[in-house]
Short mmCIF file of C-alpha atoms in Angstrom, two decimals:
data_model
loop_
_atom_site.label_atom_id
_atom_site.label_comp_id
_atom_site.label_asym_id
_atom_site.label_seq_id
_atom_site.Cartn_x
_atom_site.Cartn_y
_atom_site.Cartn_z
CA UNK Y 759 -11.97 25.33 3.44
CA UNK Y 760 -11.11 22.95 6.32
CA UNK Y 761 -9.08 19.82 5.78
CA UNK Y 762 -7.94 17.08 8.13
CA UNK Y 763 -5.11 14.64 7.49
CA UNK Y 764 -4.74 11.47 9.60
CA UNK Y 765 -1.27 10.04 9.93
CA UNK Y 766 0.45 7.09 11.63
CA UNK Y 767 3.90 6.97 13.26
CA UNK Y 768 5.92 4.07 11.86
CA UNK Y 769 9.62 3.12 12.11
CA UNK Y 770 12.15 3.45 9.32
CA UNK Y 771 12.93 -0.21 8.81
CA UNK Y 772 16.20 -0.14 6.84
CA UNK Y 773 17.69 -3.39 5.61
CA UNK Y 774 16.45 -5.97 8.04
CA UNK Y 775 13.42 -6.70 10.18
CA UNK Y 776 14.48 -7.38 13.78
CA UNK Y 777 11.83 -8.38 16.33
CA UNK Y 778 11.74 -7.84 20.10
CA UNK Y 779 12.34 -10.78 22.44
CA UNK Y 780 8.60 -11.58 22.61
CA UNK Y 781 8.19 -11.38 18.81
CA UNK Y 782 5.29 -8.97 19.29
CA UNK Y 783 6.81 -5.86 17.72
CA UNK Y 784 9.78 -4.64 15.73
CA UNK Y 785 12.83 -3.90 17.85
CA UNK Y 786 12.90 -0.12 17.36
CA UNK Y 787 15.70 0.84 19.78
CA UNK Y 788 17.99 1.72 16.90
CA UNK Y 789 15.36 2.94 14.44
CA UNK Y 790 14.10 6.42 13.59
CA UNK Y 791 10.40 7.10 13.03
CA UNK Y 792 8.45 8.77 10.28
CA UNK Y 793 4.95 9.51 9.02
CA UNK Y 794 3.82 6.44 7.04
CA UNK Y 795 4.77 7.15 3.38
CA UNK Y 796 1.35 7.38 1.74
CA UNK Y 797 0.25 9.83 4.46
CA UNK Y 798 3.20 12.12 3.82
CA UNK Y 799 1.51 12.81 0.48
CA UNK Y 800 -1.77 13.42 2.33
CA UNK Y 801 -0.05 16.07 4.44
CA UNK Y 802 1.49 17.71 1.37
CA UNK Y 803 -1.87 17.77 -0.47
CA UNK Y 804 -3.64 19.25 2.55
CA UNK Y 805 -1.05 22.02 2.84
CA UNK Y 806 -1.29 22.79 -0.89
CA UNK Y 807 -5.13 22.95 -0.74
CA UNK Y 808 -5.10 25.44 2.11
CA UNK Y 809 -2.30 27.48 0.48
CA UNK Y 810 -4.47 27.93 -2.59
CA UNK Y 811 -8.00 28.07 -1.14
CA UNK Y 812 -7.37 29.47 2.36
CA UNK Y 813 -8.81 28.04 5.54
CA UNK Y 814 -7.48 25.64 8.12
CA UNK Y 815 -5.57 22.38 8.06
CA UNK Y 816 -5.43 19.93 10.96
CA UNK Y 817 -3.33 16.81 11.49
CA UNK Y 818 -4.52 13.89 13.67
CA UNK Y 819 -2.71 10.80 14.95
CA UNK Y 820 -3.59 7.87 17.17
CA UNK Y 821 -0.38 6.73 18.79
CA UNK Y 822 2.04 6.85 21.72
CA UNK Y 823 3.27 10.01 23.40
CA UNK Y 824 6.29 10.08 21.07
CA UNK Y 825 3.99 10.39 18.03
CA UNK Y 826 3.86 14.11 18.78
CA UNK Y 827 7.11 14.13 16.77
CA UNK Y 828 5.13 13.20 13.61
CA UNK Y 829 2.51 15.85 14.38
CA UNK Y 830 5.29 18.47 14.64
CA UNK Y 831 6.74 17.18 11.35
CA UNK Y 832 3.38 17.72 9.64
CA UNK Y 833 3.02 21.19 11.15
CA UNK Y 834 6.57 22.06 10.01
CA UNK Y 835 5.34 21.49 6.45
CA UNK Y 836 2.47 23.94 7.01
CA UNK Y 837 -0.39 22.17 8.82
CA UNK Y 838 -1.97 24.60 11.30
CA UNK Y 839 -2.73 22.55 14.37
CA UNK Y 840 -2.78 18.97 15.70
CA UNK Y 841 -5.00 16.45 17.52
CA UNK Y 842 -3.20 13.69 19.39
CA UNK Y 843 -5.21 10.63 20.46
CA UNK Y 844 -2.65 9.24 22.84
CA UNK Y 845 -2.27 5.50 23.44
CA UNK Y 846 -0.11 3.40 25.76
CA UNK Y 847 1.81 2.18 22.69
CA UNK Y 848 -0.22 -1.00 22.18
CA UNK Y 849 -1.62 -1.31 18.72
CA UNK Y 850 -5.35 -0.91 18.14
CA UNK Y 851 -7.06 -2.88 15.35
CA UNK Y 852 -8.75 -1.18 12.36
CA UNK Y 853 -12.18 -0.98 13.99
CA UNK Y 854 -10.92 0.45 17.27
CA UNK Y 855 -8.67 2.95 15.46
CA UNK Y 856 -11.51 4.14 13.21
CA UNK Y 857 -13.91 4.45 16.20
CA UNK Y 858 -11.48 6.65 18.15
CA UNK Y 859 -10.75 8.84 15.11
CA UNK Y 860 -14.46 9.20 14.25
CA UNK Y 861 -15.23 10.41 17.74
CA UNK Y 862 -12.39 12.94 17.64
CA UNK Y 863 -13.57 14.26 14.25
CA UNK Y 864 -17.15 14.61 15.53
CA UNK Y 865 -15.96 16.58 18.50
CA UNK Y 866 -13.65 18.85 16.48
CA UNK Y 867 -16.42 19.46 13.89
CA UNK Y 868 -18.92 20.32 16.65
CA UNK Y 869 -16.55 23.07 17.82
CA UNK Y 870 -15.06 24.32 14.55
CA UNK Y 871 -17.37 23.27 11.69
CA UNK Y 872 -17.18 20.42 9.19
CA UNK Y 873 -14.03 19.30 7.37
CA UNK Y 874 -14.52 19.57 3.61
CA UNK Y 875 -11.95 16.84 3.02
CA UNK Y 876 -10.41 14.20 5.30
CA UNK Y 877 -7.22 12.50 4.13
CA UNK Y 878 -5.94 9.05 5.10
CA UNK Y 879 -3.19 6.89 3.66
CA UNK Y 880 -4.29 3.97 1.49
CA UNK Y 881 -2.78 1.63 4.06
CA UNK Y 882 -0.26 2.00 6.86
CA UNK Y 883 3.29 0.87 6.05
CA UNK Y 884 3.39 -1.45 9.07
CA UNK Y 885 -0.02 -3.03 9.73
CA UNK Y 886 -1.43 -2.57 6.19
CA UNK Y 887 -5.07 -3.01 7.24
CA UNK Y 888 -6.58 -1.03 4.26
CA UNK Y 889 -9.68 -0.04 6.21
CA UNK Y 890 -9.47 2.88 8.69
CA UNK Y 891 -10.36 5.66 6.18
CA UNK Y 892 -13.27 3.70 4.79
CA UNK Y 893 -14.63 2.91 8.22
CA UNK Y 894 -14.47 6.58 9.26
CA UNK Y 895 -16.22 7.61 6.03
CA UNK Y 896 -19.05 5.14 6.69
CA UNK Y 897 -19.41 6.30 10.29
CA UNK Y 898 -19.63 9.95 9.11
CA UNK Y 899 -21.84 9.00 6.16
CA UNK Y 900 -19.52 10.60 3.63
CA UNK Y 901 -18.36 9.41 0.21
CA UNK Y 902 -14.92 7.77 0.14
CA UNK Y 903 -12.57 7.14 -2.77
CA UNK Y 904 -9.41 5.09 -2.13
CA UNK Y 905 -5.83 4.90 -3.39
CA UNK Y 906 -5.73 8.34 -5.00
CA UNK Y 907 -2.89 9.31 -7.29
CA UNK Y 908 -4.67 12.49 -8.43
CA UNK Y 909 -7.03 14.92 -6.70
CA UNK Y 910 -8.65 18.19 -7.72
CA UNK Y 911 -11.25 20.17 -5.81
CA UNK Y 912 -13.77 21.61 -8.30
CA UNK Y 913 -16.31 23.84 -6.53
CA UNK Y 914 -18.42 21.64 -4.26
CA UNK Y 915 -17.01 18.41 -5.65
CA UNK Y 916 -13.67 16.61 -5.72
CA UNK Y 917 -12.30 14.75 -8.75
CA UNK Y 918 -10.35 11.69 -7.61
CA UNK Y 919 -8.08 9.53 -9.77
CA UNK Y 920 -6.73 6.06 -8.90
CA UNK Y 921 -4.45 3.74 -10.89
CA UNK Y 922 -6.42 1.11 -12.75
CA UNK Y 923 -5.57 -1.18 -15.64
CA UNK Y 924 -2.42 0.75 -16.53
CA UNK Y 925 -4.43 3.98 -16.74
CA UNK Y 926 -6.57 5.88 -14.26
CA UNK Y 927 -10.14 5.57 -13.05
CA UNK Y 928 -11.75 8.91 -12.22
CA UNK Y 929 -14.50 9.56 -9.71
CA UNK Y 930 -16.28 12.86 -8.97
CA UNK Y 931 -17.86 12.97 -5.52
CA UNK Y 932 -19.53 15.74 -3.54
CA UNK Y 933 -17.83 17.43 -0.58
CA UNK Y 934 -17.55 16.80 2.30
CA UNK Y 935 -15.64 13.61 1.44
CA UNK Y 936 -13.03 11.22 2.75
CA UNK Y 937 -10.12 10.12 0.57
CA UNK Y 938 -7.28 7.65 1.00
CA UNK Y 939 -4.12 8.52 -0.93
CA UNK Y 940 -1.06 6.76 -2.22
CA UNK Y 941 2.53 7.86 -2.54
CA UNK Y 942 2.99 9.46 -5.94
CA UNK Y 943 0.01 11.79 -5.49
CA UNK Y 944 2.57 14.58 -5.21
CA UNK Y 945 6.19 15.08 -4.25
CA UNK Y 946 6.23 16.14 -0.58
CA UNK Y 947 8.34 19.18 0.27
CA UNK Y 948 11.10 19.20 2.87
CA UNK Y 949 10.54 21.16 6.10
CA UNK Y 950 12.30 24.52 6.33
CA UNK Y 951 14.05 25.76 9.50
CA UNK Y 952 11.46 28.58 9.98
CA UNK Y 953 8.76 25.93 9.40
CA UNK Y 954 10.18 23.80 12.17
CA UNK Y 955 10.35 26.80 14.53
CA UNK Y 956 6.73 27.75 13.79
CA UNK Y 957 5.67 24.09 14.31
CA UNK Y 958 7.08 24.08 17.82
CA UNK Y 959 4.56 26.82 18.78
CA UNK Y 960 1.49 25.42 17.00
CA UNK Y 961 -1.22 23.91 19.23
CA UNK Y 962 -1.54 20.17 19.93
CA UNK Y 963 -4.70 19.00 21.68
CA UNK Y 964 -4.23 15.70 23.43
CA UNK Y 965 -6.78 13.18 24.68
CA UNK Y 966 -6.68 9.50 25.63
CA UNK Y 967 -9.39 7.40 24.02
CA UNK Y 968 -10.50 4.16 25.65
CA UNK Y 969 -8.94 1.22 23.82
CA UNK Y 970 -11.67 -1.12 22.52
CA UNK Y 971 -10.91 -4.85 22.54
CA UNK Y 972 -9.31 -6.06 19.34
CA UNK Y 973 -11.49 -8.31 17.22
CA UNK Y 974 -8.51 -8.89 14.95
CA UNK Y 975 -5.90 -9.65 17.56
CA UNK Y 976 -2.21 -9.88 16.73
CA UNK Y 977 -0.62 -12.84 18.48
CA UNK Y 978 2.95 -12.74 17.26
CA UNK Y 979 5.12 -11.58 14.40
CA UNK Y 980 7.57 -13.57 12.32
CA UNK Y 981 10.16 -12.74 9.71
CA UNK Y 982 9.34 -14.79 6.61
CA UNK Y 983 11.68 -17.76 6.38
CA UNK Y 984 12.51 -19.89 3.40
CA UNK Y 985 15.85 -20.63 1.84
CA UNK Y 986 16.28 -17.20 0.27
CA UNK Y 987 18.57 -16.67 -2.71
CA UNK Y 988 22.09 -17.97 -2.97
CA UNK Y 989 24.33 -15.20 -4.21
CA UNK Y 990 26.95 -15.77 -6.90
CA UNK Y 991 29.64 -13.10 -7.15
CA UNK Y 992 30.13 -12.44 -10.87
CA UNK Y 993 33.16 -10.25 -10.40
CA UNK Y 994 34.50 -6.86 -9.43
CA UNK Y 995 34.38 -3.64 -11.45
CA UNK Y 996 34.08 -3.35 -15.24
CA UNK Y 997 35.92 -6.67 -15.68
CA UNK Y 998 32.72 -8.44 -14.59
CA UNK Y 999 30.90 -7.34 -17.78
CA UNK Y 1000 31.49 -10.55 -19.80
CA UNK Y 1001 30.23 -12.72 -16.91
CA UNK Y 1002 27.15 -10.53 -16.58
CA UNK Y 1003 26.36 -10.82 -20.32
CA UNK Y 1004 26.88 -14.58 -20.14
CA UNK Y 1005 24.38 -14.73 -17.26
CA UNK Y 1006 21.91 -12.63 -19.29
CA UNK Y 1007 22.26 -15.00 -22.22
CA UNK Y 1008 21.59 -18.03 -19.98
CA UNK Y 1009 18.59 -16.20 -18.48
CA UNK Y 1010 17.21 -15.73 -21.98
CA UNK Y 1011 16.89 -11.96 -21.78
CA UNK Y 1012 19.36 -11.16 -24.57
CA UNK I 589 -21.79 -28.01 4.12
CA UNK I 590 -21.74 -24.31 4.87
CA UNK I 591 -21.51 -21.68 2.19
CA UNK I 592 -18.75 -19.09 1.68
CA UNK I 593 -19.04 -16.08 -0.55
CA UNK I 594 -16.12 -15.06 -2.82
CA UNK I 595 -15.74 -11.77 -4.66
CA UNK I 596 -14.17 -12.52 -8.05
CA UNK I 597 -12.10 -10.41 -10.40
CA UNK I 598 -10.28 -11.49 -13.55
CA UNK I 599 -6.86 -13.03 -12.94
CA UNK I 600 -5.04 -15.41 -10.64
CA UNK I 601 -5.32 -13.59 -7.29
CA UNK I 602 -9.10 -14.24 -7.21
CA UNK I 603 -8.50 -17.94 -7.99
CA UNK I 604 -6.02 -18.04 -5.09
CA UNK I 605 -8.61 -16.43 -2.79
CA UNK I 606 -11.19 -19.01 -4.00
CA UNK I 607 -8.75 -21.80 -3.11
CA UNK I 608 -8.45 -20.61 0.49
CA UNK I 609 -12.22 -19.97 0.66
CA UNK I 610 -12.94 -23.63 -0.21
CA UNK I 611 -11.32 -24.66 3.10
CA UNK I 612 -14.17 -22.71 4.85
CA UNK I 613 -17.09 -24.07 2.87
CA UNK I 614 -18.84 -24.48 -0.45
CA UNK I 615 -18.13 -21.33 -2.51
CA UNK I 616 -20.59 -19.10 -4.33
CA UNK I 617 -19.30 -16.11 -6.21
CA UNK I 618 -20.16 -12.50 -6.97
CA UNK I 619 -18.28 -10.78 -9.78
CA UNK I 620 -16.59 -7.43 -9.15
CA UNK I 621 -17.95 -6.46 -12.58
CA UNK I 622 -21.54 -7.04 -11.38
CA UNK I 623 -21.83 -3.26 -10.99
CA UNK I 624 -20.80 -1.32 -14.10
CA UNK I 625 -19.46 1.29 -14.02
CA UNK I 626 -17.60 0.20 -10.87
CA UNK I 627 -19.23 1.54 -7.70
CA UNK I 628 -17.51 0.04 -4.63
CA UNK I 629 -20.26 0.80 -2.13
CA UNK I 630 -22.81 -0.90 -4.39
CA UNK I 631 -20.63 -4.03 -4.72
CA UNK I 632 -20.29 -4.08 -0.93
CA UNK I 633 -24.08 -3.77 -0.60
CA UNK I 634 -24.61 -6.67 -3.03
CA UNK I 635 -22.11 -8.79 -1.07
CA UNK I 636 -23.89 -8.04 2.20
CA UNK I 637 -27.29 -9.00 0.76
CA UNK I 638 -25.90 -12.14 -0.89
CA UNK I 639 -24.08 -13.21 2.29
CA UNK I 640 -27.25 -12.76 4.33
CA UNK I 641 -29.44 -14.66 1.85
CA UNK I 642 -26.98 -17.55 1.61
CA UNK I 643 -26.14 -17.53 5.29
CA UNK I 644 -22.50 -17.32 4.25
CA UNK I 645 -20.07 -18.23 7.04
CA UNK I 646 -17.26 -16.10 5.58
CA UNK I 647 -16.55 -13.72 2.72
CA UNK I 648 -13.29 -13.80 0.73
CA UNK I 649 -11.68 -11.61 -1.94
CA UNK I 650 -8.28 -11.11 -3.46
CA UNK I 651 -6.05 -8.57 -1.71
CA UNK I 652 -6.10 -6.41 -4.82
CA UNK I 653 -6.74 -2.64 -4.76
CA UNK I 654 -10.42 -3.21 -5.49
CA UNK I 655 -10.67 -6.36 -3.37
CA UNK I 656 -9.37 -4.62 -0.26
CA UNK I 657 -11.45 -1.52 -1.00
CA UNK I 658 -14.78 -3.35 -1.36
CA UNK I 659 -14.13 -5.70 1.57
CA UNK I 660 -13.32 -2.75 3.86
CA UNK I 661 -16.64 -1.18 2.85
CA UNK I 662 -18.42 -4.46 3.60
CA UNK I 663 -16.63 -4.55 6.97
CA UNK I 664 -17.64 -0.94 7.71
CA UNK I 665 -21.29 -1.39 6.76
CA UNK I 666 -21.67 -4.60 8.79
CA UNK I 667 -19.35 -3.47 11.64
CA UNK I 668 -17.24 -6.58 11.37
CA UNK I 669 -13.48 -6.92 11.55
CA UNK I 670 -11.51 -7.38 8.32
CA UNK I 671 -8.26 -9.29 7.92
CA UNK I 672 -6.50 -7.96 4.86
CA UNK I 673 -3.75 -9.70 2.87
CA UNK I 674 -3.82 -13.08 4.56
CA UNK I 675 -1.58 -15.91 3.39
CA UNK I 676 -3.21 -18.64 5.47
CA UNK I 677 -6.41 -19.06 7.53
CA UNK I 678 -7.90 -21.96 9.50
CA UNK I 679 -11.65 -22.08 10.06
CA UNK I 680 -12.85 -21.97 13.66
CA UNK I 681 -13.88 -19.50 16.29
CA UNK I 682 -11.67 -17.59 16.41
CA UNK I 683 -10.17 -17.98 12.94
CA UNK I 684 -6.41 -18.45 13.23
CA UNK I 685 -4.72 -16.67 10.39
CA UNK I 686 -1.42 -15.38 9.07
CA UNK I 687 -1.33 -12.04 7.29
CA UNK I 688 1.24 -9.81 5.65
CA UNK I 689 2.69 -6.69 7.22
CA UNK I 690 5.17 -4.28 5.69
CA UNK I 691 4.18 -5.39 2.17
CA UNK I 692 5.10 -8.97 3.04
CA UNK I 693 8.45 -8.24 4.74
CA UNK I 694 6.92 -9.39 8.00
CA UNK I 695 4.19 -11.88 8.87
CA UNK I 696 1.59 -11.58 11.63
CA UNK I 697 -0.19 -14.46 13.28
CA UNK I 698 -3.58 -13.23 14.42
CA UNK I 699 -6.95 -14.34 15.77
CA UNK I 700 -10.07 -13.09 14.06
CA UNK I 701 -13.20 -13.03 16.23
CA UNK I 702 -16.22 -12.54 14.03
CA UNK I 703 -19.59 -14.10 13.33
CA UNK I 704 -18.69 -13.74 9.64
CA UNK I 705 -14.93 -13.62 8.96
CA UNK I 706 -14.04 -11.16 6.16
CA UNK I 707 -10.70 -12.09 4.62
CA UNK I 708 -8.65 -10.88 1.67
CA UNK I 709 -5.86 -13.06 0.35
CA UNK I 710 -2.46 -11.55 -0.47
CA UNK I 711 -1.83 -12.04 -4.22
CA UNK I 712 0.61 -14.81 -5.26
CA UNK I 713 1.11 -16.21 -1.77
CA UNK I 714 -0.89 -19.43 -2.11
CA UNK I 715 -1.13 -21.79 -5.10
CA UNK I 716 -4.51 -21.77 -6.83
CA UNK I 717 -6.10 -25.20 -7.25
CA UNK I 718 -8.46 -25.30 -10.22
CA UNK I 719 -11.62 -27.15 -9.29
CA UNK I 720 -13.87 -25.43 -11.80
CA UNK I 721 -15.91 -22.28 -11.49
CA UNK I 722 -18.36 -22.36 -8.55
CA UNK I 723 -21.96 -21.19 -9.09
CA UNK I 724 -22.42 -17.42 -9.35
CA UNK I 725 -24.95 -15.65 -7.20
CA UNK I 726 -27.83 -14.27 -9.28
CA UNK I 727 -27.24 -10.59 -8.58
CA UNK I 728 -30.01 -9.06 -10.75
CA UNK I 729 -32.61 -8.97 -7.96
CA UNK I 730 -29.95 -7.82 -5.45
CA UNK I 731 -28.88 -4.93 -7.73
CA UNK I 732 -32.48 -3.73 -7.86
CA UNK I 733 -32.36 -3.32 -4.08
CA UNK I 734 -29.16 -1.25 -3.97
CA UNK I 735 -29.73 2.11 -2.30
CA UNK I 736 -29.05 4.95 -4.83
CA UNK I 737 -26.82 6.51 -2.16
CA UNK I 738 -24.44 3.59 -2.74
CA UNK I 739 -23.98 4.70 -6.34
CA UNK I 740 -22.66 8.16 -5.50
CA UNK I 741 -19.07 6.84 -5.49
CA UNK I 742 -18.66 5.40 -9.01
CA UNK I 743 -16.15 5.50 -11.83
CA UNK I 744 -17.13 8.33 -14.20
CA UNK I 745 -14.25 8.06 -16.65
CA UNK I 746 -11.29 5.84 -17.46
CA UNK I 747 -8.19 7.72 -18.50
CA UNK I 748 -6.09 5.53 -20.82
CA UNK I 749 -2.40 5.11 -20.04
CA UNK I 750 0.07 7.29 -21.92
CA UNK I 751 0.67 5.31 -25.11
CA UNK I 752 3.37 2.81 -25.93
CA UNK I 753 5.56 0.33 -24.15
CA UNK I 754 4.92 -2.27 -21.49
CA UNK I 755 4.24 -1.15 -17.93
CA UNK I 756 6.84 -1.46 -15.18
CA UNK I 757 4.66 -4.11 -13.48
CA UNK I 758 4.69 -6.31 -16.58
CA UNK I 759 8.25 -5.70 -17.88
CA UNK I 760 10.42 -8.80 -18.50
CA UNK I 761 13.57 -6.94 -17.55
CA UNK I 762 13.89 -3.97 -15.23
CA UNK I 763 17.07 -1.94 -14.73
CA UNK I 764 16.85 0.12 -11.55
CA UNK I 765 18.96 2.81 -9.98
CA UNK I 766 19.19 3.94 -6.38
CA UNK I 767 20.99 6.50 -4.28
CA UNK I 768 24.32 5.25 -5.73
CA UNK I 769 23.39 6.68 -9.14
CA UNK I 770 24.02 10.07 -7.58
CA UNK I 771 21.82 12.41 -9.64
CA UNK I 772 19.03 12.74 -12.18
CA UNK I 773 21.64 12.92 -14.96
CA UNK I 774 23.33 9.80 -13.61
CA UNK I 775 20.39 7.78 -14.93
CA UNK I 776 21.66 8.18 -18.53
CA UNK I 777 23.76 5.00 -18.19
CA UNK I 778 20.82 3.14 -16.61
CA UNK I 779 18.57 4.24 -19.49
CA UNK I 780 21.20 3.17 -22.04
CA UNK I 781 21.39 -0.36 -20.60
CA UNK I 782 17.60 -0.53 -20.34
CA UNK I 783 17.25 0.40 -24.02
CA UNK I 784 19.70 -2.34 -25.06
CA UNK I 785 17.81 -4.92 -23.03
CA UNK I 786 14.37 -3.68 -24.09
CA UNK I 787 13.84 -3.18 -20.37
CA UNK I 788 11.90 -0.74 -18.19
CA UNK I 789 13.80 1.74 -16.01
CA UNK I 790 13.04 1.46 -12.30
CA UNK I 791 14.33 3.14 -9.16
CA UNK I 792 14.22 3.12 -5.37
CA UNK I 793 12.20 5.39 -3.07
CA UNK I 794 15.21 7.60 -2.32
CA UNK I 795 15.31 8.50 -6.02
CA UNK I 796 11.63 9.46 -6.33
CA UNK I 797 11.77 11.43 -3.06
CA UNK I 798 14.72 13.39 -4.49
CA UNK I 799 12.73 14.07 -7.65
CA UNK I 800 15.26 12.32 -9.94
CA UNK I 801 12.64 9.99 -11.43
CA UNK I 802 8.82 9.98 -11.50
CA UNK I 803 7.01 7.93 -8.85
CA UNK I 804 5.68 5.66 -11.60
CA UNK I 805 9.24 4.26 -11.90
CA UNK I 806 9.50 3.36 -8.21
CA UNK I 807 9.90 -0.32 -7.31
CA UNK I 808 8.91 -1.00 -3.71
CA UNK I 809 6.30 -1.38 -1.01
CA UNK I 810 4.82 2.07 -1.79
CA UNK I 811 5.69 1.90 -5.50
CA UNK I 812 5.21 -0.90 -8.03
CA UNK I 813 5.55 -4.61 -7.26
CA UNK I 814 7.31 -6.33 -10.14
CA UNK I 815 8.07 -9.90 -11.21
CA UNK I 816 10.47 -9.69 -14.17
CA UNK I 817 12.73 -12.48 -15.49
CA UNK I 818 15.71 -10.33 -14.56
CA UNK I 819 15.96 -7.38 -12.13
CA UNK I 820 19.16 -5.33 -12.20
CA UNK I 821 19.57 -3.18 -9.09
CA UNK I 822 22.30 -0.59 -9.44
CA UNK I 823 23.41 1.40 -6.38
CA UNK I 824 20.44 0.18 -4.35
CA UNK I 825 21.14 -0.89 -0.76
CA UNK I 826 18.19 -3.30 -0.50
CA UNK I 827 16.02 -1.82 2.23
CA UNK I 828 12.94 -3.89 3.14
CA UNK I 829 10.77 -1.16 1.51
CA UNK I 830 12.53 -1.87 -1.79
CA UNK I 831 12.79 -5.67 -1.53
CA UNK I 832 9.00 -5.86 -0.91
CA UNK I 833 8.64 -4.62 -4.51
CA UNK I 834 11.21 -6.80 -6.29
CA UNK I 835 11.20 -10.12 -4.40
CA UNK I 836 8.93 -11.56 -7.15
CA UNK I 837 11.78 -11.27 -9.69
CA UNK I 838 13.05 -14.58 -11.09
CA UNK I 839 16.65 -13.39 -10.95
CA UNK I 840 18.21 -10.39 -9.23
CA UNK I 841 21.56 -8.88 -10.19
CA UNK I 842 22.92 -6.38 -7.69
CA UNK I 843 25.65 -3.90 -8.62
CA UNK I 844 26.95 -2.03 -5.60
CA UNK I 845 30.14 -0.41 -4.36
CA UNK I 846 29.42 -1.75 -0.85
CA UNK I 847 29.91 -5.50 -0.73
CA UNK I 848 28.18 -5.49 2.68
CA UNK I 849 24.96 -3.81 1.46
CA UNK I 850 21.92 -5.98 2.31
CA UNK I 851 21.03 -6.48 -1.36
CA UNK I 852 24.39 -8.13 -2.01
CA UNK I 853 23.24 -11.20 -0.10
CA UNK I 854 19.59 -11.02 -1.18
CA UNK I 855 20.40 -11.16 -4.90
CA UNK I 856 21.17 -14.17 -7.11
CA UNK I 857 24.16 -12.43 -8.70
CA UNK I 858 26.37 -9.61 -7.53
CA UNK I 859 29.05 -7.35 -8.95
CA UNK I 860 31.07 -5.26 -6.52
CA UNK I 861 32.31 -1.87 -7.68
CA UNK I 862 31.48 1.50 -9.14
CA UNK I 863 28.25 1.33 -11.14
CA UNK I 864 29.42 4.27 -13.23
CA UNK I 865 32.11 1.98 -14.67
CA UNK I 866 30.27 -1.34 -14.53
CA UNK I 867 26.98 -0.35 -16.16
CA UNK I 868 28.58 1.20 -19.28
CA UNK I 869 30.92 -1.80 -19.50
CA UNK I 870 27.93 -4.16 -19.55
CA UNK I 871 26.27 -2.03 -22.28
CA UNK I 872 29.48 -2.12 -24.32
CA UNK I 873 29.78 -5.90 -23.89
CA UNK I 874 26.19 -6.39 -25.09
CA UNK I 875 26.86 -4.23 -28.20
CA UNK I 876 30.06 -6.16 -28.89
CA UNK I 877 28.23 -9.47 -28.69
CA UNK I 878 25.64 -8.47 -31.29
#
């Protein structure tokens, strides 16, 4: 079995959104970076599938030079090799991102055979476009199920479950397929020290796709304003309990 | 006046999308339930055919799971850009719009260049104006033309939720714990307070990543978005990832040892101190008062 997982490098945002001077990006000087949360579950699922079925797992990202850090993170968890579509750091819109990824998949498949499953996150933590996985699936003419919280490969099909109406909707689609996953699909493992050492030696193939013009063009970012909430200190320590209960009574929840 | 097409589901988010759509033209609607069992590619195909027949100048849907899913498929099959989770949009070429990033913690002003703008509207960001239900597109003849290939992805089974209780998303009161709770066992006092308040237990992402609670309890951008009457956040710092999930709460009470934690100025009420003393004291006070 061959599986591909596509990930995006995003900053850890912490408690406050701080923008750069031009208001065109988050100020990330003091921030660490991570694989976007939903995609961490895609990486974990890909590793588990290959552990049980055998075969090869590949991780792909479109992002700046520094995004190789997220590719190494994925390989430390057990992914075999990486494809880095390197950018100058400017963001690409959903269409341009999907086009670059589709081309990279076609070229890898021409050399190494088709991927049975391709994982994306449901949406990236930062841009939240909800579309790259679906666009790639259409371009490759493969079935796509989104927002998975459950996945099981059954022979030549995959059973996919997504949250719906408090329960789950299930789909069974033939392989090869594209899926987009959500956090909660699994509980990702932590990288081991030997895993990190092995990851440093695993292959990363780098190319630089041409950046298509954005048809959805970001102009500037803004931190939502509004008055916010006015905080009332009800007290310190256990002595605050009567004031808390009084507040609950006024709020009508007791 | 020009025609806009709106994909409708049950509930307020679709009415909000309809309200924004009316600023682009005279709305006609297609129901998400037009294809049963749900088959997203087939719904997208019906939307494409309907938009072509009506000469629709734009297509709108709610930024729900299914709304974003189907609209992305429509965007893919027509090779048009999609602006997901918008909170405002002004007709024109290009369309000037504002959309959510980071689950609403950040806003993006953007320009959408497209012969047919495809827009989803972030739920509960604009007020719905009720001007009656616009005419529905007659989908029967469109359904007959759907390519069988577009029915390959379809719901084959609905698995009912595990019985009993209200869901986290719908709970009136939610008592949540974060890193400050310290361990899986530490949640006993959170559960005790939740039981007394007939509340749902919630938690932050740190807690689910550590395996202390199931992901279904997570409140946040990648967990559940909630809008209870009262949200009690115990030992939660208030990272943007978490606040994106609980900002819809009517009232927020934050209990934290660190008076400088971000949540202590984002909440309506705060108590400074050790949650391991404060939470049981609140439970005792509730018992005493009954």
